[in-house]
Coordinates of C-alpha atoms in Angstrom, one line a residue:
I1 CA 0.0 0.0 0.0
V2 CA 1.5 3.3 -1.1
I3 CA 0.1 6.2 0.9
K4 CA 0.1 9.8 -0.1
Q5 CA 1.9 12.4 2.0
T6 CA -0.6 15.2 2.4
A7 CA 0.0 18.9 2.1
Y8 CA -0.8 19.3 5.8
E9 CA 2.0 16.9 6.7
E10 CA 4.5 18.5 4.4
Y11 CA 3.7 22.1 5.6
S12 CA 3.7 20.9 9.2
L13 CA 7.3 19.8 8.8
L14 CA 8.2 23.2 7.3
K15 CA 6.3 24.9 10.2
S16 CA 8.5 23.0 12.7
R17 CA 11.5 24.7 11.1
G18 CA 9.9 28.1 10.8
L19 CA 9.7 27.8 7.0
A20 CA 6.0 27.4 6.4
P21 CA 4.3 30.1 4.2
K22 CA 2.2 32.6 6.3
A23 CA -0.8 32.5 4.1
L24 CA -1.6 28.8 4.6
R25 CA -5.2 27.9 5.4
W26 CA -4.5 25.4 8.1
G27 CA -8.2 24.5 8.7
R28 CA -8.7 23.5 5.1
L29 CA -5.4 21.5 5.0
E30 CA -6.3 19.7 8.3
S31 CA -9.7 18.8 7.0
R32 CA -8.2 17.3 3.9
F33 CA -5.7 15.4 6.0
N34 CA -8.4 14.0 8.2
S35 CA -10.4 12.8 5.2
H36 CA -7.3 11.1 3.8
K37 CA -6.4 9.4 7.1
T38 CA -9.9 8.1 7.6
C39 CA -9.7 6.5 4.1
V40 CA -6.4 4.9 4.9
N41 CA -7.6 3.5 8.3
N42 CA -10.8 2.2 6.6
L43 CA -8.8 0.4 3.9
L44 CA -6.5 -1.3 6.5
D45 CA -9.6 -2.4 8.4
I46 CA -11.1 -4.0 5.3
L47 CA -7.8 -5.8 4.5
N48 CA -7.6 -7.1 8.0
K49 CA -11.2 -8.2 7.9
H50 CA -10.4 -10.4 4.8
N51 CA -7.1 -11.7 6.3
V52 CA -4.9 -10.0 3.6
Q53 CA -1.2 -9.8 4.3
Y54 CA 0.1 -6.3 3.4
N55 CA 2.8 -3.7 4.0
W56 CA 2.4 0.0 3.7
V57 CA 4.8 2.8 2.9
N58 CA 4.7 6.5 2.5
R59 CA 4.8 7.6 -1.2
V60 CA 8.1 9.5 -0.7
E61 CA 9.8 6.5 0.8
L62 CA 8.7 3.9 -1.8
D63 CA 11.6 1.8 -3.1
R64 CA 11.9 -1.4 -5.2
Q65 CA 12.6 -3.4 -2.1
H66 CA 9.0 -2.9 -1.0
L67 CA 7.8 -4.8 -4.1
A68 CA 9.3 -8.2 -3.2
D69 CA 6.7 -10.9 -3.2
V70 CA 3.9 -8.4 -3.9
D71 CA 0.7 -9.4 -5.9
L72 CA -1.0 -6.0 -5.9
V73 CA 0.0 -2.4 -5.3
I74 CA -2.7 -0.1 -3.9
A75 CA -2.1 3.6 -4.2
V76 CA -4.1 5.7 -1.7
G77 CA -4.3 9.4 -2.5
G78 CA -5.0 10.5 -6.0
D79 CA -3.6 10.5 -9.5
G80 CA -0.2 11.8 -8.3
T81 CA 0.2 8.9 -6.0
C82 CA -0.8 6.4 -8.7
L83 CA 1.8 7.9 -11.1
S84 CA 4.5 7.7 -8.5
A85 CA 3.7 4.1 -7.7
A86 CA 3.6 3.2 -11.4
H87 CA 7.2 4.3 -11.9
F88 CA 8.3 1.4 -9.8
L89 CA 6.2 -1.1 -11.7
D90 CA 8.4 -0.8 -14.7
H91 CA 8.2 -4.5 -15.7
G92 CA 4.4 -4.3 -16.0
T93 CA 3.9 -7.6 -14.0
I94 CA 2.2 -6.2 -10.8
P95 CA -1.2 -4.6 -11.2
L96 CA -2.0 -1.2 -9.7
L97 CA -5.2 -0.2 -7.9
G98 CA -5.8 3.5 -7.3
V99 CA -8.0 4.8 -4.5
N100 CA -9.0 8.5 -4.4
S101 CA -8.9 9.2 -0.6
D102 CA -10.4 12.8 -0.8
P103 CA -12.7 13.0 -3.8
I104 CA -14.6 16.0 -5.2
T105 CA -18.3 15.6 -4.3
E106 CA -21.0 15.8 -6.9
D107 CA -22.2 19.1 -5.4
Q108 CA -18.7 20.6 -5.7
K109 CA -18.5 19.5 -9.4
S110 CA -21.7 21.4 -10.3
T111 CA -21.0 24.6 -8.4
L112 CA -19.3 27.6 -10.0
T113 CA -18.3 29.5 -6.8
K114 CA -14.8 29.8 -5.5
E115 CA -15.8 27.8 -2.5
V116 CA -14.7 24.7 -4.4
D117 CA -11.2 23.4 -3.5
E118 CA -9.9 22.9 -7.0
R119 CA -6.7 21.2 -5.6
R120 CA -8.5 18.0 -5.0
S121 CA -7.5 15.1 -7.2
H122 CA -9.9 14.2 -10.0
G123 CA -9.0 10.5 -9.5
A124 CA -8.9 9.7 -13.3
L125 CA -6.5 6.8 -12.6
C126 CA -8.4 5.6 -9.5
M127 CA -10.9 2.7 -9.7
F128 CA -12.9 4.0 -6.8
S129 CA -12.9 6.5 -4.0
S130 CA -13.4 6.6 -0.2
N131 CA -17.1 6.8 -0.9
N132 CA -17.4 3.2 -2.1
L133 CA -14.2 1.8 -0.6
E134 CA -15.4 -1.5 0.9
E135 CA -17.4 -2.5 -2.2
G136 CA -14.5 -1.8 -4.5
V137 CA -11.7 -3.4 -2.4
T138 CA -13.8 -6.5 -1.8
K139 CA -14.5 -6.9 -5.5
V140 CA -10.8 -6.7 -6.4
L141 CA -9.8 -9.1 -3.6
Y142 CA -12.1 -11.8 -4.9
G143 CA -11.2 -11.6 -8.6
G144 CA -13.5 -8.8 -9.8
G145 CA -12.8 -5.3 -11.1
K146 CA -11.8 -4.2 -14.6
L147 CA -8.1 -4.7 -15.3
V148 CA -6.7 -3.1 -18.4
S149 CA -3.3 -2.5 -20.0
R150 CA -2.2 1.1 -20.5
A151 CA 0.6 2.0 -22.9
R152 CA 3.6 3.9 -21.4
I153 CA 6.4 6.0 -22.8
Q154 CA 9.9 4.5 -23.1
C155 CA 12.5 7.2 -23.0
I156 CA 16.3 6.6 -23.5
V157 CA 18.8 9.5 -23.1
K158 CA 22.2 9.2 -24.7
S159 CA 25.0 11.4 -23.4
T160 CA 28.6 11.5 -24.4
F161 CA 29.7 8.6 -22.2
S162 CA 26.4 7.0 -21.1
E163 CA 23.0 5.8 -22.1
T164 CA 20.2 6.0 -19.6
R165 CA 16.8 4.3 -19.8
L166 CA 14.3 6.3 -17.7
V167 CA 11.4 4.8 -15.9
P168 CA 8.2 4.4 -18.0
A169 CA 5.9 7.3 -18.0
L170 CA 2.2 6.6 -17.8
N171 CA 0.9 10.1 -18.5
D172 CA 3.4 12.3 -20.2
L173 CA 6.9 13.8 -20.5
L174 CA 7.8 17.4 -20.7
I175 CA 11.2 18.2 -22.3
A176 CA 12.1 21.8 -21.8
N177 CA 14.6 24.3 -20.5
P178 CA 14.6 24.3 -16.6
S179 CA 13.7 28.0 -16.8
P180 CA 10.2 28.6 -18.2
A181 CA 11.4 32.0 -19.5
A182 CA 14.3 30.5 -21.6
V183 CA 14.1 29.2 -25.1
S184 CA 14.3 25.4 -25.7
R185 CA 16.4 24.7 -28.8
F186 CA 16.3 21.2 -30.2
R187 CA 16.2 19.2 -33.4
M188 CA 13.6 16.5 -33.8
G189 CA 12.9 13.8 -36.3
L190 CA 11.8 10.2 -36.7
L191 CA 14.2 7.2 -36.2
H192 CA 14.4 4.3 -38.6
E193 CA 16.6 1.3 -38.0
V194 CA 19.4 1.1 -40.5
D195 CA 19.8 -2.2 -42.4
M196 CA 23.5 -2.0 -42.9
P197 CA 26.0 -4.8 -43.5
A198 CA 27.5 -6.5 -40.5
P199 CA 31.0 -5.0 -41.0
L200 CA 29.4 -1.5 -40.6
R201 CA 27.3 -2.2 -37.5
D202 CA 30.3 -1.6 -35.3
G203 CA 30.3 2.0 -36.4
Q204 CA 33.2 1.7 -38.9
G205 CA 32.3 3.0 -42.4
G206 CA 34.1 2.4 -45.7
I207 CA 36.3 -0.6 -46.7
A208 CA 36.4 -3.6 -44.3
E209 CA 39.9 -4.5 -43.2
A210 CA 41.4 -7.7 -44.7
K211 CA 41.5 -10.7 -42.4
P212 CA 44.7 -12.7 -42.0
G213 CA 45.3 -14.8 -45.1
E214 CA 43.2 -12.5 -47.3
T215 CA 44.5 -10.3 -50.1
F216 CA 42.9 -6.9 -50.9
Q217 CA 41.0 -8.5 -53.8
Q218 CA 39.7 -11.2 -51.4
T219 CA 38.3 -8.9 -48.8
R220 CA 34.5 -8.5 -48.3
P221 CA 32.7 -6.2 -50.8
F222 CA 33.2 -2.5 -50.5
H223 CA 30.4 -0.6 -48.8
P224 CA 30.1 3.2 -49.2
P225 CA 30.2 5.2 -45.9
V226 CA 26.9 5.2 -44.1
S227 CA 26.5 8.9 -44.6
A228 CA 26.5 8.3 -48.4
Q229 CA 23.4 6.0 -48.0
Y230 CA 21.5 7.8 -45.3
G231 CA 21.1 11.2 -43.8
T232 CA 22.1 11.6 -40.2
V233 CA 22.9 8.3 -38.4
T234 CA 22.9 7.8 -34.7
R235 CA 23.0 4.8 -32.4
F236 CA 21.1 3.6 -29.3
N237 CA 22.2 0.4 -27.6
G238 CA 24.6 -0.1 -30.5
I239 CA 21.8 -0.2 -33.0
P240 CA 22.2 2.3 -35.9
Y241 CA 19.3 4.5 -36.8
D242 CA 18.7 6.9 -39.7
I243 CA 17.0 10.2 -38.7
T244 CA 14.4 11.5 -41.2
D245 CA 11.9 14.4 -41.3
S246 CA 14.3 16.6 -39.2
L247 CA 13.0 19.8 -37.8
N248 CA 14.9 22.5 -35.9
V249 CA 12.8 23.9 -33.2
W250 CA 13.0 27.1 -31.0
S251 CA 10.2 26.9 -28.5
S252 CA 9.2 26.5 -24.9
G253 CA 9.7 22.7 -25.1
I254 CA 7.7 19.7 -26.1
W255 CA 5.0 17.6 -24.5
V256 CA 4.9 13.9 -25.3
S257 CA 1.9 11.9 -23.9
T258 CA 0.3 8.5 -24.0
A259 CA -3.4 8.1 -24.6
T260 CA -3.9 8.0 -20.8
G261 CA -2.3 11.4 -20.4
S262 CA -3.9 12.9 -23.5
T263 CA -6.7 14.5 -21.4
A264 CA -4.4 16.0 -18.9
A265 CA -1.6 18.5 -19.6
M266 CA -1.6 17.5 -23.3
E267 CA -5.2 18.6 -23.9
A268 CA -4.6 21.8 -21.9
A269 CA -1.6 22.6 -24.2
G270 CA -3.8 22.2 -27.3
G271 CA -3.5 18.5 -27.9
M272 CA -6.1 15.9 -28.9
P273 CA -7.9 13.6 -26.5
M274 CA -7.2 10.0 -27.5
K275 CA -9.0 6.7 -27.0
R276 CA -7.4 5.3 -23.8
S277 CA -6.7 1.9 -25.2
S278 CA -4.6 3.4 -28.0
T279 CA -0.9 2.5 -28.1
E280 CA 0.0 5.6 -30.1
L281 CA 1.9 8.6 -28.6
Q282 CA 1.2 12.3 -29.2
Y283 CA 3.4 15.3 -29.0
V284 CA 2.8 19.1 -28.9
I285 CA 5.5 21.7 -29.4
R286 CA 4.9 24.5 -26.9
E287 CA 4.9 28.1 -28.2
H288 CA 6.8 27.2 -31.3
M289 CA 8.6 30.2 -32.8
V290 CA 8.5 30.3 -36.6
E291 CA 9.1 33.0 -39.2
R292 CA 6.1 35.0 -40.2
N293 CA 6.7 34.2 -43.9
N294 CA 6.6 30.4 -43.2
P295 CA 2.9 29.5 -43.4
T296 CA 3.7 25.7 -42.9
G297 CA 6.1 26.3 -40.0
R298 CA 3.6 25.0 -37.4
A299 CA 2.2 22.1 -39.5
R300 CA 4.0 19.5 -37.3
D301 CA 3.3 21.2 -33.9
N302 CA 0.8 18.5 -32.9
M303 CA 1.1 15.0 -34.3
L304 CA 0.5 11.3 -33.4
L305 CA 3.3 8.7 -33.3
K306 CA 1.9 5.5 -34.6
A307 CA 2.9 2.2 -33.0
G308 CA 6.4 1.4 -34.1
E309 CA 7.4 5.0 -34.8
Q310 CA 10.2 6.5 -32.7
L311 CA 10.8 10.2 -32.0
H312 CA 14.4 11.5 -31.8
I313 CA 15.4 14.7 -30.1
R314 CA 18.9 16.2 -30.2
W315 CA 19.1 18.8 -27.4
N316 CA 20.7 22.1 -28.6
S317 CA 20.4 24.3 -25.5
Q318 CA 23.0 24.5 -22.8
T319 CA 20.7 22.9 -20.3
G320 CA 17.5 21.0 -20.4
R321 CA 15.3 18.8 -18.3
I322 CA 12.9 15.9 -18.7
F323 CA 9.9 16.0 -16.4
M324 CA 8.3 12.5 -16.0
D325 CA 4.6 12.5 -15.1
G326 CA 4.8 15.8 -13.3
S327 CA 7.5 17.7 -11.4
H328 CA 8.6 15.1 -8.9
L329 CA 10.8 13.0 -11.1
T330 CA 13.3 14.6 -13.5
H331 CA 16.4 14.0 -15.6
D332 CA 18.8 16.7 -16.6
L333 CA 20.0 17.3 -20.2
E334 CA 23.0 19.1 -21.6
L335 CA 24.0 20.3 -25.0
G336 CA 24.4 17.4 -27.5
D337 CA 22.3 14.9 -25.5
E338 CA 20.0 12.7 -27.7
V339 CA 16.6 11.4 -26.6
L340 CA 14.7 8.4 -28.1
L341 CA 11.0 8.2 -27.4
N342 CA 8.6 5.4 -28.3
S343 CA 5.7 3.3 -26.8
K344 CA 7.8 0.1 -26.3
A345 CA 7.8 0.3 -22.5
P346 CA 6.0 -2.6 -20.8
P347 CA 2.3 -1.5 -20.4
L348 CA 0.9 -1.0 -16.9
K349 CA -1.8 -3.3 -15.6
L350 CA -4.3 -0.9 -14.1
F351 CA -7.7 -1.4 -12.4
V352 CA -10.1 1.2 -13.8
Q353 CA -13.6 2.4 -13.3
E354 CA -16.4 0.5 -15.0
G355 CA -17.1 2.0 -18.4
Q356 CA -13.5 3.0 -19.0
E357 CA -11.5 1.5 -21.8

C-alpha cells in the first residue's frame, strides 16, 4: 500500500523549522488530511477483515525493495500517488489499484463558486474513492474489477559517455529548459533502424579490413560510408538509426503523452484527446517560434506517433530537463544529448472504473 503524504503533513514539517508560508489555510489543510487518514484506516480495516497480508509505505519512501513478493499495489491518495507508484512497476507484471482518498463531491462538481477546493484530485487513474471503498476493495480481492493494459512511454537518453533508460511514463513527458522563460532549442525527427551490412554495424564505415590470409581482392565487398546512403545516423544500444523528417525547433519545449495522459496537460496545451486503449503517442511543441513568412512552420506542432514509430530529439540548448509524469521525477539534459521516445515500455496493468477502456 502506497500512501500519499498530504500537504498538511508537508507544511507541518516546514512549520516546525519556521519555514511554512504565512498565508496557509491550516483549517482546510487539516480537513483534507483527516479525510485522507480516515480513508487509509478504513482500507486497513477492510484488508484485516479479509485476512490479507500487506505492508504500507509513504509515497516519498517507496523503493523497489518494497515490491518483493507483492501481488498487488494499492495507491491511496489520488492521481499523483498512482503515477509515483507506477514508476516502480516498470516491468508491468504487478497490477496497480488506485483509491481516491479525498474525492470531489457531486455538489462541488456542479458549483461555480470559488468555495470549491480545486486542488482535490480528480481520480482519473483511480478505480474508486473513499465513498465506495469497501465495495471496490472486496470486488478486487475476490477476482473482480476491470483490469486493463495502459501504454507507457519509453525514454532513452544518450549522453557523451552514457546511455540512460528512464522509468516508463504513464501520462506524459515534458522536455524543456529548466527555466520557463528560456528558449528550448532542439532538433527533432523520426528514427528508422538502418539495415547495414555486418561490418558496418560496429560504427566503422568504408572498406572492411582484410583478415589474416586475405588479399585486398579477397576482402569482403566495398560498402560506401553510411553517410552516403543515409542522412544523419545515430545509435542507441549499439543499433544504428537513420534520422528522417528533421525539424529544428525554437520553442518552450515539447510535451509527449500517452493516450492515458492525452486528457491532462496534453489537452490543456492544445493536444487531442485519445482513446485510452490506443498504443499511439502524441506530441505538442509548446509556443513554437516560426518565421512569419513560413505558413507551414507549425504544421507539425501536434502529431501522433503510430505504433512502431520513434521520435528522436537532439538537445541544442546549454541545459534542459525531462519531467516525467509531473514535477517530482526529472532527468537533466545538456547540449548534445540525444533522446529516443517510443511506446515500447511494458504496459501498466491498471484497475479502472467500470465503463472506462
